[in-house]
């Protein structure tokens, strides 16, 4: 992908109003944003795998809080170890960042396993889901294909990046793909493989969002018509999906 196209893919977009209510703590050796459900533990958790801006971007924290308010323990680890991409966007810098935080990489695989194992073993979590955005979307697809640890029970993929037919062909767990119409990380051939992945994994679905752009679920650009309604719809679908499959 050219540096110019990265500008549309990874530009931070708008910032939501509101004050995050979660807390930052160490979790399985990773600094993480943690949002807890209002009624205490119910054995259900969601791991958020962020885009390149990490959980330090306020929108991600607010989204984690909304998920938690629906009864889930939500963990958003810093898989970048403080090397999140800065909010003052630079296209060439994105390419260099991906050079340091490639897809896939063994470090993130091991850390995902540690986070999910810690949830199940130390926090008595019976059902684990994940939601990935952009960079994190690749990992959500990967987790949806794992038959051995680390395992999740369901995955939500929000405008995933650098997905391949081979990766999508491994999906076996319920997966919800939130796919905008305008996405530099998607093409018609790859979209066919997304649709095939949803058909081969029971409980999966692909929801298309006409006129929306890459990043709309967590980095909505206010200049795009209907983006607020689309991001709210995506959140409602995500909550309903996890309520259905994390039980």
mmCIF file of C-alpha atoms in Angstrom:
data_model
loop_
_atom_site.group_PDB
_atom_site.id
_atom_site.type_symbol
_atom_site.label_atom_id
_atom_site.label_comp_id
_atom_site.label_asym_id
_atom_site.label_seq_id
_atom_site.Cartn_x
_atom_site.Cartn_y
_atom_site.Cartn_z
ATOM 1 C CA UNK A 1 0.000 0.000 0.000
ATOM 2 C CA UNK A 2 1.330 3.446 -0.897
ATOM 3 C CA UNK A 3 2.018 6.146 1.672
ATOM 4 C CA UNK A 4 -0.842 8.164 0.216
ATOM 5 C CA UNK A 5 -3.348 5.347 0.771
ATOM 6 C CA UNK A 6 -2.162 4.904 4.339
ATOM 7 C CA UNK A 7 -3.416 8.430 4.995
ATOM 8 C CA UNK A 8 -7.027 7.360 4.418
ATOM 9 C CA UNK A 9 -6.597 4.028 6.201
ATOM 10 C CA UNK A 10 -4.887 5.125 9.412
ATOM 11 C CA UNK A 11 -5.839 8.788 9.896
ATOM 12 C CA UNK A 12 -7.191 9.111 13.463
ATOM 13 C CA UNK A 13 -10.509 10.702 12.445
ATOM 14 C CA UNK A 14 -12.815 12.321 14.982
ATOM 15 C CA UNK A 15 -12.662 12.137 18.773
ATOM 16 C CA UNK A 16 -15.785 11.278 20.768
ATOM 17 C CA UNK A 17 -17.035 13.335 23.665
ATOM 18 C CA UNK A 18 -17.050 11.765 27.102
ATOM 19 C CA UNK A 19 -14.756 10.731 29.935
ATOM 20 C CA UNK A 20 -13.463 7.153 30.128
ATOM 21 C CA UNK A 21 -14.315 5.340 33.361
ATOM 22 C CA UNK A 22 -11.987 2.344 33.151
ATOM 23 C CA UNK A 23 -8.514 2.056 34.616
ATOM 24 C CA UNK A 24 -4.998 1.261 33.420
ATOM 25 C CA UNK A 25 -3.335 -1.719 35.075
ATOM 26 C CA UNK A 26 -0.856 -4.459 34.334
ATOM 27 C CA UNK A 27 -2.610 -7.517 32.921
ATOM 28 C CA UNK A 28 -0.623 -10.637 32.053
ATOM 29 C CA UNK A 29 2.496 -8.495 31.872
ATOM 30 C CA UNK A 30 1.006 -5.867 29.562
ATOM 31 C CA UNK A 31 -0.156 -2.374 30.435
ATOM 32 C CA UNK A 32 -3.865 -2.514 29.673
ATOM 33 C CA UNK A 33 -7.051 -0.491 29.766
ATOM 34 C CA UNK A 34 -9.572 -2.429 31.849
ATOM 35 C CA UNK A 35 -13.302 -1.724 31.931
ATOM 36 C CA UNK A 36 -15.410 -3.724 34.367
ATOM 37 C CA UNK A 37 -19.120 -4.589 34.178
ATOM 38 C CA UNK A 38 -21.358 -2.782 36.687
ATOM 39 C CA UNK A 39 -22.633 -5.982 38.316
ATOM 40 C CA UNK A 40 -19.298 -7.695 38.845
ATOM 41 C CA UNK A 41 -17.992 -10.807 37.138
ATOM 42 C CA UNK A 42 -20.260 -13.049 35.099
ATOM 43 C CA UNK A 43 -17.607 -15.214 33.511
ATOM 44 C CA UNK A 44 -17.559 -13.320 30.196
ATOM 45 C CA UNK A 45 -14.738 -11.205 28.821
ATOM 46 C CA UNK A 46 -13.781 -9.385 25.624
ATOM 47 C CA UNK A 47 -10.214 -8.712 24.546
ATOM 48 C CA UNK A 48 -9.940 -5.598 22.400
ATOM 49 C CA UNK A 49 -7.078 -5.724 19.901
ATOM 50 C CA UNK A 50 -6.621 -2.149 18.825
ATOM 51 C CA UNK A 51 -5.568 -0.366 15.687
ATOM 52 C CA UNK A 52 -2.173 1.302 15.488
ATOM 53 C CA UNK A 53 -3.148 4.081 17.910
ATOM 54 C CA UNK A 54 -3.563 1.612 20.810
ATOM 55 C CA UNK A 55 -5.961 2.018 23.704
ATOM 56 C CA UNK A 56 -4.395 5.422 24.400
ATOM 57 C CA UNK A 57 -6.845 6.810 21.822
ATOM 58 C CA UNK A 58 -9.833 7.974 23.891
ATOM 59 C CA UNK A 59 -12.425 6.537 21.517
ATOM 60 C CA UNK A 60 -11.161 3.018 22.181
ATOM 61 C CA UNK A 61 -11.479 3.540 25.919
ATOM 62 C CA UNK A 62 -15.026 4.861 25.571
ATOM 63 C CA UNK A 63 -15.948 1.901 23.372
ATOM 64 C CA UNK A 64 -14.495 -0.484 25.979
ATOM 65 C CA UNK A 65 -16.618 1.226 28.643
ATOM 66 C CA UNK A 66 -19.773 0.772 26.539
ATOM 67 C CA UNK A 67 -19.073 -2.924 26.047
ATOM 68 C CA UNK A 68 -18.408 -3.342 29.767
ATOM 69 C CA UNK A 69 -21.700 -1.641 30.638
ATOM 70 C CA UNK A 70 -23.407 -4.538 28.854
ATOM 71 C CA UNK A 71 -22.008 -7.136 31.220
ATOM 72 C CA UNK A 72 -18.509 -7.949 29.950
ATOM 73 C CA UNK A 73 -15.081 -7.599 31.500
ATOM 74 C CA UNK A 74 -13.137 -5.767 28.778
ATOM 75 C CA UNK A 75 -9.349 -5.844 28.459
ATOM 76 C CA UNK A 76 -7.471 -3.700 25.931
ATOM 77 C CA UNK A 77 -3.768 -4.604 26.211
ATOM 78 C CA UNK A 78 -0.955 -2.481 24.824
ATOM 79 C CA UNK A 79 0.550 -4.950 22.396
ATOM 80 C CA UNK A 80 2.830 -2.176 21.112
ATOM 81 C CA UNK A 81 4.652 -1.619 24.420
ATOM 82 C CA UNK A 82 4.289 2.152 24.161
ATOM 83 C CA UNK A 83 5.120 2.225 20.454
ATOM 84 C CA UNK A 84 1.615 3.215 19.355
ATOM 85 C CA UNK A 85 1.430 5.441 16.297
ATOM 86 C CA UNK A 86 1.059 9.124 17.271
ATOM 87 C CA UNK A 87 -2.141 10.993 16.568
ATOM 88 C CA UNK A 88 -0.354 13.604 14.428
ATOM 89 C CA UNK A 89 -0.582 11.502 11.300
ATOM 90 C CA UNK A 90 2.397 10.918 8.992
ATOM 91 C CA UNK A 91 1.946 8.471 6.117
ATOM 92 C CA UNK A 92 5.610 7.544 5.759
ATOM 93 C CA UNK A 93 5.766 7.000 9.512
ATOM 94 C CA UNK A 94 2.973 4.440 9.259
ATOM 95 C CA UNK A 95 5.022 2.351 6.872
ATOM 96 C CA UNK A 96 7.976 2.438 9.275
ATOM 97 C CA UNK A 97 5.667 1.530 12.168
ATOM 98 C CA UNK A 98 4.360 -1.538 10.332
ATOM 99 C CA UNK A 99 7.971 -2.508 9.796
ATOM 100 C CA UNK A 100 8.363 -2.710 13.584
ATOM 101 C CA UNK A 101 4.938 -4.208 14.296
ATOM 102 C CA UNK A 102 4.377 -6.573 11.417
ATOM 103 C CA UNK A 103 1.528 -8.971 10.771
ATOM 104 C CA UNK A 104 1.968 -11.603 12.005
ATOM 105 C CA UNK A 105 4.652 -11.568 14.684
ATOM 106 C CA UNK A 106 5.590 -14.113 17.328
ATOM 107 C CA UNK A 107 5.604 -11.616 20.200
ATOM 108 C CA UNK A 108 1.924 -10.725 19.784
ATOM 109 C CA UNK A 109 0.962 -14.377 19.370
ATOM 110 C CA UNK A 110 2.596 -15.200 22.699
ATOM 111 C CA UNK A 111 1.045 -12.178 24.403
ATOM 112 C CA UNK A 112 -2.448 -13.005 23.168
ATOM 113 C CA UNK A 113 -2.035 -16.498 24.576
ATOM 114 C CA UNK A 114 -0.878 -15.039 27.903
ATOM 115 C CA UNK A 115 -3.800 -12.600 28.115
ATOM 116 C CA UNK A 116 -6.450 -15.202 27.277
ATOM 117 C CA UNK A 117 -4.913 -17.807 29.601
ATOM 118 C CA UNK A 118 -4.775 -15.243 32.417
ATOM 119 C CA UNK A 119 -8.451 -14.451 31.921
ATOM 120 C CA UNK A 120 -9.465 -18.079 32.093
ATOM 121 C CA UNK A 121 -7.130 -19.187 34.877
ATOM 122 C CA UNK A 122 -6.815 -16.175 37.183
ATOM 123 C CA UNK A 123 -10.184 -14.487 36.677
ATOM 124 C CA UNK A 124 -12.482 -17.497 36.298
ATOM 125 C CA UNK A 125 -13.605 -16.378 32.840
ATOM 126 C CA UNK A 126 -15.519 -19.128 31.059
ATOM 127 C CA UNK A 127 -16.235 -17.357 27.774
ATOM 128 C CA UNK A 128 -13.784 -15.117 25.917
ATOM 129 C CA UNK A 129 -14.450 -13.032 22.825
ATOM 130 C CA UNK A 130 -12.226 -10.657 20.934
ATOM 131 C CA UNK A 131 -12.759 -7.616 18.764
ATOM 132 C CA UNK A 132 -10.041 -6.364 16.467
ATOM 133 C CA UNK A 133 -9.784 -3.071 14.629
ATOM 134 C CA UNK A 134 -7.592 -2.561 11.536
ATOM 135 C CA UNK A 135 -4.225 -4.032 12.728
ATOM 136 C CA UNK A 136 -6.120 -5.829 15.455
ATOM 137 C CA UNK A 137 -8.634 -7.138 12.933
ATOM 138 C CA UNK A 138 -5.950 -9.406 11.488
ATOM 139 C CA UNK A 139 -5.439 -10.925 14.920
ATOM 140 C CA UNK A 140 -9.177 -11.352 15.479
ATOM 141 C CA UNK A 141 -9.378 -13.407 12.276
ATOM 142 C CA UNK A 142 -6.340 -15.413 13.360
ATOM 143 C CA UNK A 143 -7.903 -16.148 16.748
ATOM 144 C CA UNK A 144 -11.152 -17.212 15.063
ATOM 145 C CA UNK A 145 -9.141 -19.936 13.335
ATOM 146 C CA UNK A 146 -7.299 -21.289 16.367
ATOM 147 C CA UNK A 147 -8.283 -24.778 17.498
ATOM 148 C CA UNK A 148 -5.644 -24.818 20.248
ATOM 149 C CA UNK A 149 -4.573 -22.163 22.751
ATOM 150 C CA UNK A 150 -5.011 -19.274 22.488
ATOM 151 C CA UNK A 151 -8.696 -19.833 21.860
ATOM 152 C CA UNK A 152 -11.669 -17.496 21.836
ATOM 153 C CA UNK A 153 -15.342 -18.360 21.591
ATOM 154 C CA UNK A 154 -16.240 -15.602 19.122
ATOM 155 C CA UNK A 155 -14.561 -12.774 17.230
ATOM 156 C CA UNK A 156 -15.611 -9.430 15.780
ATOM 157 C CA UNK A 157 -13.528 -8.070 12.908
ATOM 158 C CA UNK A 158 -13.870 -4.336 12.297
ATOM 159 C CA UNK A 159 -12.287 -3.328 8.966
ATOM 160 C CA UNK A 160 -9.362 -5.708 9.355
ATOM 161 C CA UNK A 161 -6.000 -4.996 7.726
ATOM 162 C CA UNK A 162 -3.698 -7.169 5.639
ATOM 163 C CA UNK A 163 -6.046 -10.174 5.685
ATOM 164 C CA UNK A 164 -5.332 -12.936 3.176
ATOM 165 C CA UNK A 165 -7.427 -15.730 1.633
ATOM 166 C CA UNK A 166 -5.328 -18.258 3.540
ATOM 167 C CA UNK A 167 -5.954 -16.542 6.883
ATOM 168 C CA UNK A 168 -9.683 -16.237 6.231
ATOM 169 C CA UNK A 169 -9.849 -19.858 5.140
ATOM 170 C CA UNK A 170 -8.889 -20.972 8.662
ATOM 171 C CA UNK A 171 -11.861 -19.306 10.393
ATOM 172 C CA UNK A 172 -13.861 -21.848 12.414
ATOM 173 C CA UNK A 173 -15.252 -19.873 15.359
ATOM 174 C CA UNK A 174 -18.259 -17.536 15.073
ATOM 175 C CA UNK A 175 -17.027 -14.310 13.494
ATOM 176 C CA UNK A 176 -18.796 -11.038 12.770
ATOM 177 C CA UNK A 177 -17.230 -8.954 10.003
ATOM 178 C CA UNK A 178 -18.106 -5.233 10.064
ATOM 179 C CA UNK A 179 -17.214 -4.181 6.536
ATOM 180 C CA UNK A 180 -17.368 -0.588 5.252
ATOM 181 C CA UNK A 181 -17.954 0.094 1.576
ATOM 182 C CA UNK A 182 -14.766 2.146 1.203
ATOM 183 C CA UNK A 183 -11.784 0.222 2.534
ATOM 184 C CA UNK A 184 -8.255 0.360 1.146
ATOM 185 C CA UNK A 185 -7.583 -2.964 2.852
ATOM 186 C CA UNK A 186 -10.333 -4.741 0.922
ATOM 187 C CA UNK A 187 -10.959 -5.667 -2.714
ATOM 188 C CA UNK A 188 -13.709 -7.681 -4.457
ATOM 189 C CA UNK A 189 -11.680 -10.895 -4.540
ATOM 190 C CA UNK A 190 -10.764 -10.696 -0.858
ATOM 191 C CA UNK A 191 -14.362 -9.841 0.026
ATOM 192 C CA UNK A 192 -15.410 -13.137 -1.554
ATOM 193 C CA UNK A 193 -13.106 -14.902 0.885
ATOM 194 C CA UNK A 194 -14.617 -12.932 3.786
ATOM 195 C CA UNK A 195 -18.053 -14.139 2.706
ATOM 196 C CA UNK A 196 -16.760 -17.725 2.414
ATOM 197 C CA UNK A 197 -15.260 -17.492 5.908
ATOM 198 C CA UNK A 198 -18.622 -16.436 7.317
ATOM 199 C CA UNK A 199 -20.366 -19.327 5.566
ATOM 200 C CA UNK A 200 -17.895 -21.965 6.744
ATOM 201 C CA UNK A 201 -18.048 -20.951 10.424
ATOM 202 C CA UNK A 202 -21.490 -21.462 12.019
ATOM 203 C CA UNK A 203 -22.866 -18.359 13.688
ATOM 204 C CA UNK A 204 -20.824 -15.987 11.525
ATOM 205 C CA UNK A 205 -22.007 -13.034 9.481
ATOM 206 C CA UNK A 206 -20.805 -10.185 7.283
ATOM 207 C CA UNK A 207 -22.538 -6.830 7.725
ATOM 208 C CA UNK A 208 -21.912 -4.228 5.042
ATOM 209 C CA UNK A 209 -21.993 -0.517 5.785
ATOM 210 C CA UNK A 210 -22.737 1.485 2.615
ATOM 211 C CA UNK A 211 -20.884 4.784 2.196
ATOM 212 C CA UNK A 212 -18.693 4.150 5.258
ATOM 213 C CA UNK A 213 -14.896 4.131 5.356
ATOM 214 C CA UNK A 214 -12.113 2.131 6.962
ATOM 215 C CA UNK A 215 -11.936 2.954 10.668
ATOM 216 C CA UNK A 216 -15.569 4.034 11.034
ATOM 217 C CA UNK A 217 -16.305 1.862 14.084
ATOM 218 C CA UNK A 218 -13.741 3.503 16.360
ATOM 219 C CA UNK A 219 -12.265 6.432 14.392
ATOM 220 C CA UNK A 220 -15.315 7.928 12.632
ATOM 221 C CA UNK A 221 -14.497 10.845 10.371
ATOM 222 C CA UNK A 222 -17.158 13.510 11.012
ATOM 223 C CA UNK A 223 -16.924 14.641 7.385
ATOM 224 C CA UNK A 224 -18.427 11.313 6.258
ATOM 225 C CA UNK A 225 -22.211 11.430 6.104
ATOM 226 C CA UNK A 226 -24.003 9.000 8.396
ATOM 227 C CA UNK A 227 -20.858 7.848 10.183
ATOM 228 C CA UNK A 228 -22.202 8.372 13.701
ATOM 229 C CA UNK A 229 -25.281 6.270 12.983
ATOM 230 C CA UNK A 230 -23.116 3.593 11.346
ATOM 231 C CA UNK A 231 -20.667 3.367 14.240
ATOM 232 C CA UNK A 232 -23.566 3.142 16.706
ATOM 233 C CA UNK A 233 -25.149 0.360 14.643
ATOM 234 C CA UNK A 234 -21.825 -1.494 14.575
ATOM 235 C CA UNK A 235 -21.605 -1.259 18.370
ATOM 236 C CA UNK A 236 -25.147 -2.603 18.833
ATOM 237 C CA UNK A 237 -24.429 -5.499 16.478
ATOM 238 C CA UNK A 238 -21.216 -6.258 18.358
ATOM 239 C CA UNK A 239 -22.963 -6.326 21.724
ATOM 240 C CA UNK A 240 -25.747 -8.560 20.408
ATOM 241 C CA UNK A 241 -23.202 -10.899 18.787
ATOM 242 C CA UNK A 242 -21.204 -11.342 21.977
ATOM 243 C CA UNK A 243 -24.346 -11.833 24.063
ATOM 244 C CA UNK A 244 -25.344 -14.598 21.669
ATOM 245 C CA UNK A 245 -22.011 -16.405 21.512
ATOM 246 C CA UNK A 246 -20.408 -15.830 24.922
ATOM 247 C CA UNK A 247 -22.729 -18.039 26.923
#
